[in-house]
CSV table of C-alpha atoms and ligand atoms in Angstrom, one decimal:
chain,number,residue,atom,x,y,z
A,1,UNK,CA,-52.6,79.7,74.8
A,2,UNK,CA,-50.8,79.2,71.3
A,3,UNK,CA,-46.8,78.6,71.6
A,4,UNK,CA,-44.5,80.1,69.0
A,5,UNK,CA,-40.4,79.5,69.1
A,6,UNK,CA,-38.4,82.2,67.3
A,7,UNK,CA,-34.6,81.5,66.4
A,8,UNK,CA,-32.3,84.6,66.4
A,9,UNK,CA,-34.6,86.2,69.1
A,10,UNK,CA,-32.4,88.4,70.7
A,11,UNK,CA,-32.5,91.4,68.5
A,12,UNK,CA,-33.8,92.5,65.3
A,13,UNK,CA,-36.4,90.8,63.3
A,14,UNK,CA,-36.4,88.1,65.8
A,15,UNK,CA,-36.7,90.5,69.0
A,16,UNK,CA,-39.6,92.5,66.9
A,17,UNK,CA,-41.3,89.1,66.1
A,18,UNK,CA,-41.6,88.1,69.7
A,19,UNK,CA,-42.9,91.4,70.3
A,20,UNK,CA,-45.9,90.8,68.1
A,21,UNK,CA,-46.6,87.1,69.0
A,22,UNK,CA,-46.2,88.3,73.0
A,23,UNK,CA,-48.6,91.1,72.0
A,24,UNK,CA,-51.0,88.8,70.8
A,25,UNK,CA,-51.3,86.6,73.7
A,26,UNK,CA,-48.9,84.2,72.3
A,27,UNK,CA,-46.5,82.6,74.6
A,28,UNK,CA,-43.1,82.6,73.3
A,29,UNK,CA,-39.6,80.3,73.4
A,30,UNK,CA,-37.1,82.3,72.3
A,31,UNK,CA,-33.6,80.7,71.1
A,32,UNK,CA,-30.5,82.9,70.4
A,33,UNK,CA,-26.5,81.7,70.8
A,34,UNK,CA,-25.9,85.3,71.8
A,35,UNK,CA,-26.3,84.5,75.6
A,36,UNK,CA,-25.7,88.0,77.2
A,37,UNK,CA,-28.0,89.7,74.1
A,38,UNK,CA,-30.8,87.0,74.6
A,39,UNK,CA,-31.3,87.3,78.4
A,40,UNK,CA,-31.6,90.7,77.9
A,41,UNK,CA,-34.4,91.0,75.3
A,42,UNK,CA,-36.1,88.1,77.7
A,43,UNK,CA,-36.3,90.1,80.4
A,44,UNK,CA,-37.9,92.7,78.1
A,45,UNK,CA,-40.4,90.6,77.0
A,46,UNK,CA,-41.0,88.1,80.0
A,47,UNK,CA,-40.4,85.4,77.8
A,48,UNK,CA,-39.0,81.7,78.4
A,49,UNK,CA,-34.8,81.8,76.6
A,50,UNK,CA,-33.1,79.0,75.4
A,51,UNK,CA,-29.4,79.7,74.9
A,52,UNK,CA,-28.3,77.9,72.1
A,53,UNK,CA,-27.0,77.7,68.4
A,54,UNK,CA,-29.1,76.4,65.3
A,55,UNK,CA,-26.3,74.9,62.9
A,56,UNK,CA,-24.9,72.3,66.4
A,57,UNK,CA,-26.9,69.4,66.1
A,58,UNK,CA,-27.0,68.5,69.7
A,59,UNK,CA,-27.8,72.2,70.1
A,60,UNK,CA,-31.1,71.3,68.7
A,61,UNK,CA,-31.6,68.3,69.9
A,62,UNK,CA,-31.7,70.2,73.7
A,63,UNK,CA,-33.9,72.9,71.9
A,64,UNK,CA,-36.6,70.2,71.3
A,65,UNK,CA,-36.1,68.9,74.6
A,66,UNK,CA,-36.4,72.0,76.8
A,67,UNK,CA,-38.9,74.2,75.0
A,68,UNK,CA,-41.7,72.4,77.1
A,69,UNK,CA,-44.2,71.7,74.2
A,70,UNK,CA,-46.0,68.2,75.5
A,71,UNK,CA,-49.2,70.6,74.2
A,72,UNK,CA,-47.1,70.8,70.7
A,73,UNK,CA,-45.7,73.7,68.8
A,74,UNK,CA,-48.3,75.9,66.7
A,75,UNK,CA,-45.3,78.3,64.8
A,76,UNK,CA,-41.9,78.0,64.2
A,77,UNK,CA,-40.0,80.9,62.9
A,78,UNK,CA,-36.5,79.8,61.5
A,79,UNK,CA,-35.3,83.8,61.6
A,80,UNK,CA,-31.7,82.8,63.1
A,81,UNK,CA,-29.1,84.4,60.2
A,82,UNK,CA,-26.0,85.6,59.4
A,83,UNK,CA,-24.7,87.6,56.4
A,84,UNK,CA,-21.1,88.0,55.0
A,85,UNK,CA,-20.7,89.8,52.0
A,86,UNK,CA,-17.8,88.9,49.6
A,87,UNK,CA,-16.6,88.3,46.4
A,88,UNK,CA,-16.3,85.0,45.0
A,89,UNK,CA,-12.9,84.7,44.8
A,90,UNK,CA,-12.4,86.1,48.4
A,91,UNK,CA,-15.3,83.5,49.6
A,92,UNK,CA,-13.2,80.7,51.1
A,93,UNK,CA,-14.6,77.6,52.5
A,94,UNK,CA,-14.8,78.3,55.6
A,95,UNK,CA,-16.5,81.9,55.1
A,96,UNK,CA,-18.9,79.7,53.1
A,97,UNK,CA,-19.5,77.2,55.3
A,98,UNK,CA,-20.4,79.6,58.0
A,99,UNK,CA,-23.3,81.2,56.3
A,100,UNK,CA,-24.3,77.7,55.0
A,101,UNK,CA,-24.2,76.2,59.0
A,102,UNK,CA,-26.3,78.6,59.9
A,103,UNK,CA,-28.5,79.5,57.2
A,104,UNK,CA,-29.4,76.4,55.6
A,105,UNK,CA,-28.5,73.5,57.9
A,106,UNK,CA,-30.2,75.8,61.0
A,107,UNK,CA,-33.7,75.9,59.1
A,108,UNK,CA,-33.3,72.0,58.3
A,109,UNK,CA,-32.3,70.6,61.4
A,110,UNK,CA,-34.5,73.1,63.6
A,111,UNK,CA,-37.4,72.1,61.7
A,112,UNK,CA,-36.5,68.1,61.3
A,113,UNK,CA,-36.2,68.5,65.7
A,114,UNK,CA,-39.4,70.4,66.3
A,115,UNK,CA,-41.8,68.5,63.7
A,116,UNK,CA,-43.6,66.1,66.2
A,117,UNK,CA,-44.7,69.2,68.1
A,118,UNK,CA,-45.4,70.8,65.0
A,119,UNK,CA,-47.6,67.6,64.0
A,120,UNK,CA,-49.2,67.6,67.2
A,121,UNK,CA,-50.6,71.0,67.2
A,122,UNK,CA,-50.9,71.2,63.1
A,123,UNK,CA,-48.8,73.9,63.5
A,124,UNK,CA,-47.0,76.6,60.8
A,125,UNK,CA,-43.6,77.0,59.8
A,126,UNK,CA,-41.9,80.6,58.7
A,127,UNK,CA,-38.4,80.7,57.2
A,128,UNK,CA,-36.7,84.0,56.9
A,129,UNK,CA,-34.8,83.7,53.6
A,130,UNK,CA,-34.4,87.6,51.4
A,131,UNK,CA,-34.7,89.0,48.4
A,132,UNK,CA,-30.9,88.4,48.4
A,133,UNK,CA,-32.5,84.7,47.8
A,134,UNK,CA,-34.7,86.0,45.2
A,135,UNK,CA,-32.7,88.1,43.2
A,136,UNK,CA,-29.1,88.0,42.7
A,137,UNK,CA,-26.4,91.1,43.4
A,138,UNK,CA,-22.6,91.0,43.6
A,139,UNK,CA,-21.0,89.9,46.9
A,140,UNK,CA,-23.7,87.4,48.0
A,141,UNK,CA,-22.4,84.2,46.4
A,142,UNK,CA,-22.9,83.0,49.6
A,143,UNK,CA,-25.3,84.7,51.4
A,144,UNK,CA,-27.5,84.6,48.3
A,145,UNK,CA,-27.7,80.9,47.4
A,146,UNK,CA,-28.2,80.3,51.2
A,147,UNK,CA,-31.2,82.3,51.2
A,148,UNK,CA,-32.4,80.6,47.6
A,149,UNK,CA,-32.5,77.7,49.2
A,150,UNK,CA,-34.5,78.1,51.9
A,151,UNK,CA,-37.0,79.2,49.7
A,152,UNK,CA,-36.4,75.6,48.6
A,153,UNK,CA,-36.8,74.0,51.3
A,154,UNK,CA,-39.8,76.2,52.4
A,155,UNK,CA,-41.8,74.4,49.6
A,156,UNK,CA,-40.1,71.0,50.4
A,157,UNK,CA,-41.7,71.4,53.6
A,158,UNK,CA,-45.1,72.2,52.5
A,159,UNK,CA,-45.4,69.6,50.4
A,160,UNK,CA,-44.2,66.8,52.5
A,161,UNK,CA,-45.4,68.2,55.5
A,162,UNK,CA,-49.0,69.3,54.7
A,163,UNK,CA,-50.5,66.0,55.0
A,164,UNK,CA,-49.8,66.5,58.7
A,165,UNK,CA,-51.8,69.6,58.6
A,166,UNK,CA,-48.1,71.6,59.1
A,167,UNK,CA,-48.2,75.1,56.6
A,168,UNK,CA,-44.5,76.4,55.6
A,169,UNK,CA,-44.3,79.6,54.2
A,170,UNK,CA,-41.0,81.9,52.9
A,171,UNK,CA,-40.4,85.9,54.0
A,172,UNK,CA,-38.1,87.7,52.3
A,173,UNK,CA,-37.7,90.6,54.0
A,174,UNK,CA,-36.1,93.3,51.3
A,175,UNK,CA,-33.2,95.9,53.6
A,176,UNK,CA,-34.3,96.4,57.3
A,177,UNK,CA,-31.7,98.2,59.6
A,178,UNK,CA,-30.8,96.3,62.2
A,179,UNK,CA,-26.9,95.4,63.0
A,180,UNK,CA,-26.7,92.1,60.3
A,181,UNK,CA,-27.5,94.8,58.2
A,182,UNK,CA,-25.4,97.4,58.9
A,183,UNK,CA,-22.7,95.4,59.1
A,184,UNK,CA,-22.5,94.3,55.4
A,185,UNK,CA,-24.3,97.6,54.4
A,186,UNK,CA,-21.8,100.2,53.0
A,187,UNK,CA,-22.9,103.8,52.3
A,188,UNK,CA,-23.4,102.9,48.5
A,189,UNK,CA,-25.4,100.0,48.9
A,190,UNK,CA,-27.8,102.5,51.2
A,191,UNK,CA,-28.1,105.0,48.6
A,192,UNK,CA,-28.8,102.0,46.0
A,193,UNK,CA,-31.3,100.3,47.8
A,194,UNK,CA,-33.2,103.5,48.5
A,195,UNK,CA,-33.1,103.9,44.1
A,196,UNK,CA,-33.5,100.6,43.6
A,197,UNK,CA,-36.8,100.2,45.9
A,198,UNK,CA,-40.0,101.3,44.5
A,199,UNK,CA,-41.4,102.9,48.1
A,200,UNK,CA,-37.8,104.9,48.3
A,201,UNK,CA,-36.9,103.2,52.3
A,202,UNK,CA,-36.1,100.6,54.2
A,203,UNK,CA,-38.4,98.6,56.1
A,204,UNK,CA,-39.0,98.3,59.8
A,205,UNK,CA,-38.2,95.4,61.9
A,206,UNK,CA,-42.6,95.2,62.8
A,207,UNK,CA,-43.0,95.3,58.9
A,208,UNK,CA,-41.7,92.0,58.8
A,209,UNK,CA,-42.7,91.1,62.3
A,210,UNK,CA,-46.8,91.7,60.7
A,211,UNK,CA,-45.9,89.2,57.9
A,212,UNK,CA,-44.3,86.5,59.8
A,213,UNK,CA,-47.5,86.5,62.5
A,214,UNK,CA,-49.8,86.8,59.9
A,215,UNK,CA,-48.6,83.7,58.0
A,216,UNK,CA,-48.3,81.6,61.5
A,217,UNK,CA,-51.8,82.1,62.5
A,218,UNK,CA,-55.2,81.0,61.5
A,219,UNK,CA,-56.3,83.8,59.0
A,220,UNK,CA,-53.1,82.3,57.1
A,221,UNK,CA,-54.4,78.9,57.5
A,222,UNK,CA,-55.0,77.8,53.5
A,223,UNK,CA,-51.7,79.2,52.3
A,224,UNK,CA,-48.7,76.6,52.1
A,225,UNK,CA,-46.0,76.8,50.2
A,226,UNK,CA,-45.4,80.4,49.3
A,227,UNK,CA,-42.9,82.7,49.9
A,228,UNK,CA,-43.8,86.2,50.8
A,229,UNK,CA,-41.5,89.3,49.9
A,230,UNK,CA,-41.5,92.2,52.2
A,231,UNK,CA,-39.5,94.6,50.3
A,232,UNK,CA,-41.0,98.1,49.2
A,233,UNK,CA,-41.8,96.2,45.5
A,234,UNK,CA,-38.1,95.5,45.3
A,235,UNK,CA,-38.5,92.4,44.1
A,236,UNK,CA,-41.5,93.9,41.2
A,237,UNK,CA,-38.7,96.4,39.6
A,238,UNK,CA,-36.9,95.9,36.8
A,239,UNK,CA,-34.3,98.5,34.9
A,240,UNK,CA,-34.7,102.3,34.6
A,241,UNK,CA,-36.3,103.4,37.8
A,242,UNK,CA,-34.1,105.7,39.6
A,243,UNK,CA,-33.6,107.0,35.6
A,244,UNK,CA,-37.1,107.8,35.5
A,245,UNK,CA,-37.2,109.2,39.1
A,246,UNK,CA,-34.7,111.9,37.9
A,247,UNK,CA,-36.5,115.1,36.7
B,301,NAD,N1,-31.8,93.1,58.2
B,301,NAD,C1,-32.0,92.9,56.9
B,301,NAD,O1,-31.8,93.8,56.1
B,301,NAD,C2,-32.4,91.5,56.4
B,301,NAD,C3,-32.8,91.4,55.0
B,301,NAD,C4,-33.2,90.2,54.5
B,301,NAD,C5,-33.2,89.1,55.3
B,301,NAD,N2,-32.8,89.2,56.6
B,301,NAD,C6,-32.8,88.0,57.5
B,301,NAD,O2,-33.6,88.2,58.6
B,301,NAD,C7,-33.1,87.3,59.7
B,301,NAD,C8,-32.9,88.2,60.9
B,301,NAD,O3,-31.9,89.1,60.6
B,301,NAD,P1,-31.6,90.5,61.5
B,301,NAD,O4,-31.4,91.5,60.5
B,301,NAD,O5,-32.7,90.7,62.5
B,301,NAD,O6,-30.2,90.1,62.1
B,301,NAD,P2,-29.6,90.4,63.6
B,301,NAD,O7,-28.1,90.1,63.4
B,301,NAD,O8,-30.0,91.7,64.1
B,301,NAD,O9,-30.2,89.2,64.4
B,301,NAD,C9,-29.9,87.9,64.2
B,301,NAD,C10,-29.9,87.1,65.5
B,301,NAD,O10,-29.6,85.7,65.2
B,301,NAD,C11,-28.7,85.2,66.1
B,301,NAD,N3,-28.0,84.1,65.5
B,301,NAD,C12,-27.2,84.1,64.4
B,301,NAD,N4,-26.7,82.9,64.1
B,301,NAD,C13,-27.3,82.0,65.1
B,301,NAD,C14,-27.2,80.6,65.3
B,301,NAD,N5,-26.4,79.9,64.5
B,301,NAD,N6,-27.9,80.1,66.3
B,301,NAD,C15,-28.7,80.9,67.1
B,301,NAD,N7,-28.8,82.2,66.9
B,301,NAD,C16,-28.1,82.8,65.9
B,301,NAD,C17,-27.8,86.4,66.4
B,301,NAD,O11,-27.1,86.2,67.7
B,301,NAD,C18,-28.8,87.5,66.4
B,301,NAD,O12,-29.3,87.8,67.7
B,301,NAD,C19,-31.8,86.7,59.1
B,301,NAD,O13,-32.1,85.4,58.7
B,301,NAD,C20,-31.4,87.6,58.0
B,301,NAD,O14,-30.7,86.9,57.0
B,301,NAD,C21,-32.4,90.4,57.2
């Protein structure tokens, strides 16, 4: 049976990912710092729960240590996030520093813990970054260039890491609704994204969920390096469509 641990597991992207894998005969660790939210969504899905937060180091450290993988780890999915939307001049260190600790230190330390299993079961890695990574907007200074640099550090991964038969790969999911979401997502920035997106919706929590499985498992297994938008062509648009969508 093929192992896969999924940070931020408890709900959303995370919860529909574990889904999928767990569908697929997968057995899943699933790591969340929301304790009440995580043994909940375990239950659902009979799956092991480690209770614990990505951006502590020692966190990590009893991550590696109590995810039972002496048989290795074949995927990692570094999908733990948070968002805070703000302007730049209302950005203050700490607000930055909180997206950073979890966004950018998270996927480096998570990954730099669970290599050796990865190594021992050539195993593949899947960050979550966004198109907020890929393309910039007002009030994600911080958010934003978290997210553009796990895309980063997705291909410093792949390149170092491939001669130890590990694959890294990117998603960037484009506006899902799940409560990160809707928390940063006012009215206006709903009616934008549905202009602004060339299939006219958001996506679904299993949209992304197909994506990140897909790139974990073997059919993936000679791409390396990429990063993958999941978006409704989001990313593909440039100026004038919800112009030329008006009759
Ligand atoms: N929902 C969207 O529109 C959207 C779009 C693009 C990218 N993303 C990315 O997808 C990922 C999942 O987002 P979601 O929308 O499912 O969010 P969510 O808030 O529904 O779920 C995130 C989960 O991560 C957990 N978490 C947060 N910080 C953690 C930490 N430091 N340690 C351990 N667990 C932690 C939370 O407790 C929560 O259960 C995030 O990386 C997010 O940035 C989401």
């Amino acid at each position: 049976m093929q192992t896969a641990l999924v940070t931020g597991a408890a709900r959303g992207i995370g919860l529909a990912t574990t889904r999928l894998f767990v569908e697929h005969g997968w057995r899943v660790v699933m790591v969340d710092r929301d304790a009440p939210a995580l043994a909940d969504a375990a239950g659902q899905v009979q799956a092991q729960a480690i209770c614990a937060d990505v951006a502590i180091p020692e966190d990590v450290a009893r991550i590696a240590a109590e995810a039972g993988l002496a048989a290795g780890l074949d995927a990692l999915v570094n999908n733990a996030g948070v968002a805070d939307f703000g302007p730049i001049a209302e950005t203050g260190f700490d607000r930055w520093r909180r997206v950073m600790d979890t966004n950018l230190d998270g996927v480096f330390l998570m990954t730099q813990a669970l290599t050796p299993a990865l190594r021992q079961a050539r195993g593949a890695i899947v960050n979550i970054a966004s198109i907020s990574g890929l393309r910039a907007s007002t009030l994600r200074v911080a958010y934003g260039t978290s997210k553009a640099a796990v895309i980063q550090l997705t291909r410093q991964q792949a390149v170092e890491l491939g001669e130890h038969g590990i694959r890294a790969n990117c998603v960037c999911p484009g506006p899902v609704r799940t409560k990160l979401a809707m928390a940063v997502h006012s009215q206006d920035i709903i009616d934008a994204y549905h202009d602004a997106i060339p299939l006219n919706r958001y996506g679904t929590e299993r949209e992304i969920a197909e994506a990140i499985t897909f790139l974990c498992s073997e059919r993936a297994s000679y791409i390396t390096g990429q990063t993958l938008a999941v978006d409704g062509g989001f990313e593909a648009t440039g100026v004038g469509l919800p112009a030329l969508r008006k009759p």
